[in-house]
Tab-separated table of C-alpha atoms in Angstrom:
chain	number	residue	atom	x	y	z
H	242	MET	CA	25.239	-5.490	-11.392
H	243	THR	CA	24.437	-9.213	-10.489
H	244	MET	CA	22.365	-10.597	-7.608
H	245	SER	CA	25.205	-12.602	-5.982
H	246	SER	CA	26.849	-9.678	-4.997
H	247	THR	CA	23.979	-8.662	-2.354
H	248	LYS	CA	25.785	-9.047	1.100
H	249	ILE	CA	23.577	-8.605	4.021
H	250	GLU	CA	25.508	-7.935	7.382
H	251	CYS	CA	23.886	-7.373	10.756
H	252	VAL	CA	25.230	-3.517	11.557
H	253	LEU	CA	23.648	-3.403	15.043
H	254	ARG	CA	23.364	-5.821	17.551
H	255	GLU	CA	21.573	-4.702	20.046
H	256	ASN	CA	18.867	-6.869	19.907
H	257	TRP	CA	15.842	-4.494	20.082
H	258	ARG	CA	12.282	-5.629	21.106
H	259	CYS	CA	10.742	-4.400	18.166
H	260	GLY	CA	12.796	-2.024	15.514
H	261	GLU	CA	10.889	0.131	13.256
H	262	SER	CA	10.675	3.141	11.110
H	263	PRO	CA	14.347	3.182	9.891
H	264	VAL	CA	15.254	6.866	7.879
H	265	TRP	CA	18.710	7.969	7.003
H	266	GLU	CA	19.651	11.239	8.223
H	267	GLU	CA	22.141	12.399	5.071
H	268	ALA	CA	23.510	14.901	7.685
H	269	SER	CA	25.212	13.278	10.179
H	270	ASN	CA	26.126	9.519	8.295
H	271	SER	CA	23.228	8.178	10.938
H	272	LEU	CA	20.295	6.012	10.737
H	273	LEU	CA	17.068	6.696	13.037
H	274	PHE	CA	14.831	4.143	14.211
H	275	VAL	CA	12.592	3.586	16.870
H	276	ASP	CA	12.240	0.405	19.339
H	277	ILE	CA	8.393	0.620	20.030
H	278	PRO	CA	7.580	-1.232	22.913
H	279	ALA	CA	10.910	0.610	24.529
H	280	LYS	CA	9.436	3.730	23.551
H	281	THR	CA	13.053	5.090	22.515
H	282	VAL	CA	14.084	6.641	19.453
H	283	CYS	CA	17.538	5.607	18.436
H	284	ARG	CA	20.392	7.487	15.930
H	285	TRP	CA	22.987	5.010	15.248
H	286	ASP	CA	25.899	6.930	13.513
H	287	SER	CA	27.553	4.913	11.007
H	288	LEU	CA	30.937	6.423	11.187
H	289	SER	CA	31.492	6.186	14.878
H	290	LYS	CA	28.924	3.439	15.775
H	291	GLN	CA	27.575	5.514	18.724
H	292	VAL	CA	23.970	4.806	18.886
H	293	GLN	CA	21.959	7.852	20.696
H	294	GLN	CA	18.798	7.312	22.232
H	295	VAL	CA	15.564	9.666	23.824
H	296	ILE	CA	13.385	7.927	26.129
H	297	VAL	CA	9.731	8.866	25.487
H	298	ASP	CA	6.646	8.401	27.677
H	299	ALA	CA	4.696	6.102	25.698
H	300	PRO	CA	5.096	3.585	22.865
H	301	VAL	CA	7.091	5.176	19.979
H	302	SER	CA	6.310	3.829	16.542
H	303	SER	CA	7.387	6.490	13.694
H	304	VAL	CA	10.171	8.453	13.519
H	305	ALA	CA	11.035	11.425	10.661
H	306	LEU	CA	13.706	14.111	9.834
H	307	ARG	CA	12.062	18.240	10.818
H	308	GLN	CA	13.089	21.029	8.678
H	309	SER	CA	13.943	23.240	11.171
H	310	GLY	CA	16.628	21.065	12.794
H	311	GLY	CA	15.526	17.914	15.273
H	312	CYS	CA	13.042	15.529	14.495
H	313	VAL	CA	9.498	14.607	14.720
H	314	ALA	CA	7.693	10.679	16.010
H	315	THR	CA	4.408	9.539	16.662
H	316	VAL	CA	4.400	8.393	20.232
H	317	GLY	CA	1.340	6.911	21.627
H	318	THR	CA	-1.471	8.613	19.990
H	319	LYS	CA	0.804	12.053	20.102
H	320	PHE	CA	2.450	13.396	16.906
H	321	CYS	CA	5.919	15.152	18.890
H	322	ALA	CA	8.706	17.399	18.272
H	323	LEU	CA	11.952	15.418	19.430
H	324	ASN	CA	15.411	17.253	20.697
H	325	TRP	CA	18.295	15.287	20.763
H	326	GLU	CA	20.846	18.107	22.785
H	327	ASP	CA	17.935	18.027	25.591
H	328	GLN	CA	16.288	14.603	25.105
H	329	SER	CA	12.494	16.729	24.907
H	330	ALA	CA	9.788	15.680	23.723
H	331	VAL	CA	6.861	18.450	22.742
H	332	VAL	CA	3.416	17.381	21.726
H	333	LEU	CA	2.016	18.774	18.266
H	334	ALA	CA	-1.191	17.092	18.270
H	335	THR	CA	-3.479	14.261	19.606
H	336	VAL	CA	-5.436	11.832	17.553
H	337	ASP	CA	-7.777	9.026	18.845
H	338	LYS	CA	-8.721	10.611	21.821
H	339	ASP	CA	-12.053	8.707	22.406
H	340	LYS	CA	-10.119	5.303	22.123
H	341	LYS	CA	-7.700	4.688	25.052
H	342	ASN	CA	-6.624	1.697	23.969
H	343	ASN	CA	-4.800	2.901	20.470
H	344	ARG	CA	-1.906	4.025	19.528
H	345	PHE	CA	0.217	5.029	16.228
H	346	ASN	CA	2.127	2.661	14.235
H	347	ASP	CA	4.069	3.539	10.984
H	348	GLY	CA	4.324	7.357	9.611
H	349	LYS	CA	6.501	9.054	6.739
H	350	VAL	CA	6.474	12.596	5.630
H	351	ASP	CA	5.041	13.304	2.161
H	352	PRO	CA	6.757	14.980	-0.084
H	353	ALA	CA	4.863	18.370	0.464
H	354	GLY	CA	6.505	18.064	3.693
H	355	ARG	CA	3.428	16.505	6.003
H	356	TYR	CA	3.642	13.764	8.099
H	357	PHE	CA	1.366	11.249	7.855
H	358	ALA	CA	0.882	8.376	10.388
H	359	GLY	CA	-1.991	5.622	10.938
H	360	THR	CA	-2.974	4.021	14.227
H	361	MET	CA	-4.115	0.575	15.727
H	362	ALA	CA	-5.584	-1.134	18.679
H	363	GLU	CA	-2.465	-2.045	21.067
H	364	GLU	CA	-1.514	-5.440	20.459
H	365	THR	CA	-2.554	-8.458	22.907
H	366	ALA	CA	0.618	-10.505	21.698
H	367	PRO	CA	2.313	-9.473	17.806
H	368	ALA	CA	-0.430	-9.216	14.990
H	369	VAL	CA	-3.153	-10.341	17.849
H	370	LEU	CA	-5.623	-7.041	18.595
H	371	GLU	CA	-9.009	-5.505	18.118
H	372	ARG	CA	-9.478	-5.071	14.821
H	373	ARG	CA	-10.768	-1.960	12.516
H	374	GLN	CA	-9.727	0.304	15.391
H	375	GLY	CA	-7.524	2.433	13.666
H	376	SER	CA	-7.388	5.506	11.006
H	377	LEU	CA	-4.902	7.442	8.715
H	378	TYR	CA	-3.845	10.701	9.553
H	379	SER	CA	-1.206	13.370	8.470
H	380	LEU	CA	0.046	16.175	10.070
H	381	PHE	CA	0.357	19.228	8.406
H	382	PRO	CA	3.321	22.037	8.549
H	383	ASP	CA	0.760	24.280	10.578
H	384	HIS	CA	-0.112	21.648	13.288
H	385	HIS	CA	-3.372	20.613	12.469
H	386	VAL	CA	-4.402	17.351	11.700
H	387	GLU	CA	-6.330	15.467	8.846
H	388	LYS	CA	-8.209	12.452	8.850
H	389	TYR	CA	-8.534	10.333	5.365
H	390	PHE	CA	-10.167	6.914	6.960
H	391	ASP	CA	-10.757	4.873	9.548
H	392	GLN	CA	-11.302	1.265	9.592
H	393	VAL	CA	-7.642	-0.191	10.171
H	394	ASP	CA	-6.019	-2.953	11.298
H	395	ILE	CA	-2.886	-2.510	11.527
H	396	SER	CA	-1.480	1.103	10.019
H	397	ASN	CA	1.683	0.224	8.382
H	398	GLY	CA	4.348	0.908	5.520
H	399	LEU	CA	3.734	4.064	3.504
H	400	ASP	CA	5.466	6.155	0.589
H	401	TRP	CA	4.609	8.123	-2.486
H	402	SER	CA	5.240	7.720	-6.441
H	403	LEU	CA	8.228	9.577	-7.966
H	404	ASP	CA	5.870	11.799	-9.566
H	405	HIS	CA	4.254	12.591	-6.829
H	406	LYS	CA	0.442	11.191	-8.312
H	407	ILE	CA	0.334	8.031	-5.987
H	408	PHE	CA	0.381	7.558	-2.430
H	409	TYR	CA	1.189	3.812	-1.261
H	410	TYR	CA	-0.195	2.056	1.717
H	411	ILE	CA	0.020	-1.111	3.664
H	412	ASP	CA	-2.899	-2.273	6.214
H	413	SER	CA	-0.731	-5.091	7.220
H	414	LEU	CA	-4.087	-7.743	7.884
H	415	SER	CA	-5.466	-6.719	4.579
H	416	TYR	CA	-2.541	-8.621	3.103
H	417	SER	CA	-1.951	-6.176	0.363
H	418	VAL	CA	-0.167	-2.924	-0.786
H	419	ASP	CA	-2.680	-0.277	-1.577
H	420	ALA	CA	-2.522	2.409	-3.952
H	421	PHE	CA	-4.614	5.902	-3.714
H	422	ASP	CA	-4.731	8.942	-6.414
H	423	TYR	CA	-2.580	11.779	-4.217
H	424	ASP	CA	-2.622	15.456	-4.606
H	425	LEU	CA	0.570	17.008	-3.982
H	426	GLN	CA	-0.945	20.167	-2.991
H	427	THR	CA	-3.971	19.608	-0.746
H	428	GLY	CA	-2.446	16.040	0.613
H	429	LYS	CA	-6.055	14.774	-0.264
H	430	ILE	CA	-6.144	10.958	-1.370
H	431	SER	CA	-9.091	8.723	-3.399
H	432	ASN	CA	-9.600	6.140	-5.602
H	433	ARG	CA	-7.891	2.865	-3.031
H	434	ARG	CA	-6.910	-0.141	-5.292
H	435	SER	CA	-4.925	-3.233	-4.246
H	436	VAL	CA	-1.278	-3.314	-6.574
H	437	TYR	CA	-0.035	-6.461	-4.848
H	438	LYS	CA	-1.398	-9.380	-3.078
H	439	LEU	CA	0.809	-11.101	-0.700
H	440	GLU	CA	1.616	-14.748	-1.003
H	441	LYS	CA	1.488	-17.257	2.101
H	442	GLU	CA	4.951	-17.617	2.377
H	443	GLU	CA	5.529	-13.628	2.642
H	444	GLN	CA	2.876	-13.540	5.525
H	445	ILE	CA	2.391	-10.290	6.795
H	446	PRO	CA	3.186	-6.476	4.731
H	447	ASP	CA	4.771	-4.113	7.089
H	448	GLY	CA	7.100	-1.131	6.211
H	449	MET	CA	8.079	-0.228	2.528
H	450	CYS	CA	10.087	2.431	0.645
H	451	ILE	CA	10.473	3.115	-2.874
H	452	ASP	CA	13.530	3.400	-4.926
H	453	VAL	CA	14.696	5.695	-8.068
H	454	GLU	CA	12.805	3.084	-10.750
H	455	GLY	CA	9.763	3.932	-8.847
H	456	LYS	CA	9.331	0.199	-7.259
H	457	LEU	CA	8.515	-0.568	-4.189
H	458	TRP	CA	10.433	-2.880	-1.423
H	459	VAL	CA	8.510	-4.090	1.516
H	460	ALA	CA	9.566	-5.679	4.842
H	461	CYS	CA	7.672	-9.276	5.258
H	462	TYR	CA	6.883	-9.566	9.054
H	463	ASN	CA	7.315	-13.383	9.859
H	464	GLY	CA	8.790	-14.012	6.228
H	465	GLY	CA	12.160	-12.842	7.012
H	466	ARG	CA	13.091	-11.070	3.887
H	467	VAL	CA	12.357	-7.873	1.721
H	468	ILE	CA	10.159	-7.739	-1.462
H	469	ARG	CA	10.684	-5.576	-4.383
H	470	LEU	CA	7.376	-5.171	-6.524
H	471	ASP	CA	6.288	-3.299	-9.212
H	472	PRO	CA	3.433	-1.288	-8.788
H	473	GLU	CA	2.620	-0.693	-11.678
H	474	THR	CA	1.967	-4.708	-13.191
H	475	GLY	CA	1.351	-6.052	-9.446
H	476	LYS	CA	4.425	-8.170	-9.840
H	477	ARG	CA	7.348	-9.717	-7.384
H	478	LEU	CA	10.371	-8.825	-9.056
H	479	ARG	CA	12.623	-9.957	-6.411
H	480	THR	CA	13.128	-11.439	-3.066
H	481	VAL	CA	16.043	-10.955	-0.443
H	482	LYS	CA	15.936	-13.162	2.724
H	483	LEU	CA	17.451	-11.842	5.872
H	484	PRO	CA	18.616	-14.133	8.385
H	485	VAL	CA	15.688	-13.456	11.137
H	486	VAL	CA	12.155	-13.908	10.793
H	487	LYS	CA	10.443	-10.680	11.934
H	488	THR	CA	11.602	-7.867	9.589
H	489	THR	CA	9.505	-5.174	10.043
H	490	SER	CA	10.585	-2.221	7.903
H	491	CYS	CA	12.881	-0.748	5.414
H	492	CYS	CA	14.663	1.844	4.089
H	493	PHE	CA	17.733	3.315	1.762
H	494	GLY	CA	20.889	4.819	3.183
H	495	GLY	CA	24.359	5.334	3.083
H	496	LYS	CA	26.604	6.888	0.434
H	497	ASP	CA	24.433	7.989	-2.602
H	498	TYR	CA	21.254	5.696	-0.926
H	499	SER	CA	22.908	2.725	-2.274
H	500	GLU	CA	22.508	0.662	0.662
H	501	MET	CA	19.125	-0.695	2.510
H	502	TYR	CA	18.944	-0.624	6.102
H	503	VAL	CA	16.573	-3.069	7.899
H	504	THR	CA	15.194	-3.551	10.873
H	505	SER	CA	13.842	-6.458	13.194
H	506	ALA	CA	11.543	-7.503	16.047
H	507	ARG	CA	12.446	-10.525	18.860
H	508	ASP	CA	9.010	-9.789	20.590
H	509	GLY	CA	7.247	-12.656	20.573
H	510	MET	CA	9.490	-15.314	19.553
H	511	ASP	CA	10.051	-18.155	21.755
H	512	PRO	CA	13.903	-18.910	23.321
H	513	GLU	CA	14.190	-21.554	21.088
H	514	GLY	CA	13.563	-18.882	17.945
H	515	LEU	CA	15.851	-16.899	19.438
H	516	LEU	CA	18.901	-19.136	20.037
H	517	GLN	CA	18.604	-20.236	15.802
H	518	GLN	CA	18.319	-16.379	15.087
H	519	PRO	CA	20.998	-14.580	17.548
H	520	GLU	CA	20.431	-11.523	15.924
H	521	ALA	CA	17.055	-11.355	15.683
H	522	GLY	CA	16.279	-7.382	16.754
H	523	GLY	CA	19.003	-6.392	15.064
H	524	ILE	CA	19.240	-3.674	12.064
H	525	PHE	CA	20.745	-4.891	8.726
H	526	LYS	CA	22.648	-3.522	6.403
H	527	ILE	CA	22.216	-4.874	2.663
H	528	THR	CA	24.545	-3.198	-0.063
H	529	GLY	CA	24.825	-4.670	-3.746
H	530	LEU	CA	21.212	-4.165	-4.468
H	531	GLY	CA	22.126	-2.768	-7.762
H	532	VAL	CA	19.462	0.208	-7.008
H	533	LYS	CA	19.327	3.552	-4.740
H	534	GLY	CA	16.859	4.839	-2.804
H	535	ILE	CA	15.524	8.711	-2.375
H	536	PRO	CA	16.304	11.202	0.680
H	537	PRO	CA	13.513	10.630	2.808
H	538	TYR	CA	11.196	14.364	2.708
H	539	PRO	CA	11.322	16.206	6.311
H	540	TYR	CA	8.531	17.510	8.468
H	541	ALA	CA	7.898	20.934	7.389
H	542	GLY	CA	6.291	22.304	10.658
């Protein structure tokens, strides 16, 4: 497939303040995502174009599918189970109890059904915050939590290699995509190294997902693009620019996971910027990339 057949369209122009954590729910042909400061978890039905919402009591930074139905989300410093029918949220576990100014940021479920998510200090402005306050955690199916490491600035994009032997992770202000050896059985990670350093114009690495060829796609906050990387060579393979600058995260979805969905933000933009980018905060669909993604893993607890 040629590059020129790539098409980008804004499928949801609701101008979310900070859209994040897109996840495709195949069973309902829907895209799940969150608006962090609006404390809202959304489900956009790609057929009816309707949006269902659950409003929670703290900033909600990520959402994931749940094997037993409904979904799980990171709300404030809590891992929660959400129910679409009655709009309820049940707390499964709490982290960072000693850090009142912290909140979760990005999260994703690993191939064994554990929910990995990291924390950060609450921002005073986008990407302005007290440094090294965050940690990376995982919620196991039995609801116990393990902490992997601390000293994190802004815990962000994460995914696993196709053979389940490598964990990829982004701490945004390191301007790097990192890899760890990963043990599927235990969930343990080790041997951290950088596989890609961002270029200046790529700005801040944010959300991330993997494709069927094992290449990584990273949404570049303030960079208005998603980039495709080869984690084995450390080379950038492709750049896809979007009509908004604050691109936050990406996932594959749609028919056969051949479409890419990209979330964006409008918080932190001035009135002039918003006039120039009327679709800021929208959800975008990219078709014709010529590569597919893999289905998201559901939380097993």
